[in-house]
């Protein structure tokens, strides 16, 4: 019962944070040069290609962030099977578009080559795990699909952890924004993937123990 309550609490927190950051991402659609956009060079801001890529990334990223968390609630999946499947299709398409757009804008990440490589790696892995999640469910492999979705949403959730880590690095480690940004380009997703693998292992563990017996 305690484990169940803790899992429910963590899932609730995950959804709460996801919805909050999704709403924050939609704030960019006032089309004002605010937040991250305000730190970009004027040449980028006048580039239709960059701005289109940015808004595609922000918009579809927000959609995937909002949808994804609810997909992990068993009661929702069992009670609203058709909705779960349709939402899953929207999620897969949203991640695909946002990751491709994210790959484009990653080449102009603030802070130099370190965050550029970090965000490029994130975009590529986000796309790969999205494709794997889609292919496994198309092949009827429900367990494989679940595992790839856990990995994929861990990368989607990087939008949340990025915004949690930056103030931590600035307040407790006295780093400047750019110094924190260089670190968070990796810190926002690598620990997420490690947690995802730990969750996948815990789901496999009962079967592994039975196999050993």
Short mmCIF file of C-alpha atoms in Angstrom, two decimals, residues 16-118:
data_model
loop_
_atom_site.label_atom_id
_atom_site.label_comp_id
_atom_site.label_asym_id
_atom_site.label_seq_id
_atom_site.Cartn_x
_atom_site.Cartn_y
_atom_site.Cartn_z
CA UNK A 16 1.51 18.42 -12.36
CA UNK A 17 4.99 19.55 -13.41
CA UNK A 18 4.42 18.44 -17.02
CA UNK A 19 1.19 20.40 -17.34
CA UNK A 20 2.84 23.45 -15.76
CA UNK A 21 5.81 23.45 -18.14
CA UNK A 22 3.53 22.73 -21.12
CA UNK A 23 1.55 25.84 -20.20
CA UNK A 24 4.81 27.78 -19.90
CA UNK A 25 5.86 26.61 -23.40
CA UNK A 26 2.56 27.82 -24.85
CA UNK A 27 3.34 31.28 -23.46
CA UNK A 28 5.82 31.66 -26.33
CA UNK A 29 2.87 31.88 -28.69
CA UNK A 30 2.31 35.47 -27.71
CA UNK A 31 5.13 35.75 -30.31
CA UNK A 32 7.06 38.17 -28.16
CA UNK A 33 10.84 37.95 -27.79
CA UNK A 34 10.74 36.74 -24.19
CA UNK A 35 12.47 34.19 -21.96
CA UNK A 36 14.90 32.06 -24.03
CA UNK A 37 14.19 33.96 -27.25
CA UNK A 38 15.26 37.22 -25.62
CA UNK A 39 18.80 35.83 -25.27
CA UNK A 40 19.17 35.00 -28.97
CA UNK A 41 21.09 37.04 -31.54
CA UNK A 42 19.07 39.33 -33.81
CA UNK A 43 20.19 37.37 -36.89
CA UNK A 44 18.46 34.28 -35.52
CA UNK A 45 15.34 36.15 -34.50
CA UNK A 46 14.97 37.54 -38.02
CA UNK A 47 15.40 34.07 -39.55
CA UNK A 48 12.03 32.59 -40.52
CA UNK A 49 13.62 29.13 -40.63
CA UNK A 50 14.89 29.39 -37.03
CA UNK A 51 11.73 30.95 -35.63
CA UNK A 52 9.51 28.38 -37.35
CA UNK A 53 11.68 25.56 -35.99
CA UNK A 54 11.56 27.10 -32.52
CA UNK A 55 7.77 27.38 -32.46
CA UNK A 56 7.32 23.86 -33.88
CA UNK A 57 9.63 22.55 -31.16
CA UNK A 58 7.91 24.52 -28.38
CA UNK A 59 4.34 23.82 -29.52
CA UNK A 60 4.56 20.12 -30.27
CA UNK A 61 6.91 19.63 -27.32
CA UNK A 62 4.24 21.10 -25.05
CA UNK A 63 1.61 18.79 -26.55
CA UNK A 64 3.79 15.70 -26.01
CA UNK A 65 4.64 16.80 -22.47
CA UNK A 66 0.97 17.27 -21.61
CA UNK A 67 -0.28 14.03 -23.19
CA UNK A 68 2.53 11.71 -22.17
CA UNK A 69 2.14 11.77 -18.40
CA UNK A 70 -1.51 10.65 -18.48
CA UNK A 71 -0.59 7.63 -20.62
CA UNK A 72 1.18 6.00 -17.67
CA UNK A 73 -1.95 5.82 -15.51
CA UNK A 74 -3.23 2.24 -15.74
CA UNK A 75 -6.79 3.15 -14.82
CA UNK A 76 -6.88 5.65 -17.68
CA UNK A 77 -5.47 3.13 -20.18
CA UNK A 78 -7.91 0.40 -19.17
CA UNK A 79 -11.02 2.55 -18.93
CA UNK A 80 -10.42 4.71 -21.99
CA UNK A 81 -8.62 2.34 -24.35
CA UNK A 82 -9.61 4.14 -27.56
CA UNK A 83 -8.68 7.53 -26.12
CA UNK A 84 -5.36 6.10 -24.93
CA UNK A 85 -4.56 4.81 -28.43
CA UNK A 86 -5.58 8.02 -30.18
CA UNK A 87 -3.68 10.15 -27.66
CA UNK A 88 -0.69 7.88 -28.19
CA UNK A 89 -0.78 8.53 -31.94
CA UNK A 90 -0.89 12.28 -31.34
CA UNK A 91 2.00 11.92 -28.87
CA UNK A 92 4.19 9.99 -31.32
CA UNK A 93 3.64 12.57 -34.07
CA UNK A 94 4.17 15.49 -31.66
CA UNK A 95 7.48 14.03 -30.41
CA UNK A 96 8.65 13.36 -33.96
CA UNK A 97 8.00 16.93 -35.08
CA UNK A 98 9.34 18.51 -31.89
CA UNK A 99 12.52 16.40 -31.87
CA UNK A 100 13.31 17.21 -35.51
CA UNK A 101 12.73 20.92 -34.87
CA UNK A 102 14.73 20.62 -31.64
CA UNK A 103 17.62 19.11 -33.59
CA UNK A 104 17.64 22.16 -35.86
CA UNK A 105 17.59 24.76 -33.10
CA UNK A 106 20.13 22.81 -31.01
CA UNK A 107 22.89 23.98 -33.37
CA UNK A 108 22.30 27.50 -32.04
CA UNK A 109 22.09 26.65 -28.34
CA UNK A 110 23.50 29.27 -25.95
CA UNK A 111 26.87 28.55 -24.37
CA UNK A 112 28.95 27.03 -27.18
CA UNK A 113 29.78 23.52 -28.33
CA UNK A 114 29.09 21.71 -25.03
CA UNK A 115 25.36 22.51 -24.85
CA UNK A 116 25.09 22.17 -28.65
CA UNK A 117 26.27 18.55 -28.51
CA UNK A 118 24.15 17.90 -25.41
#
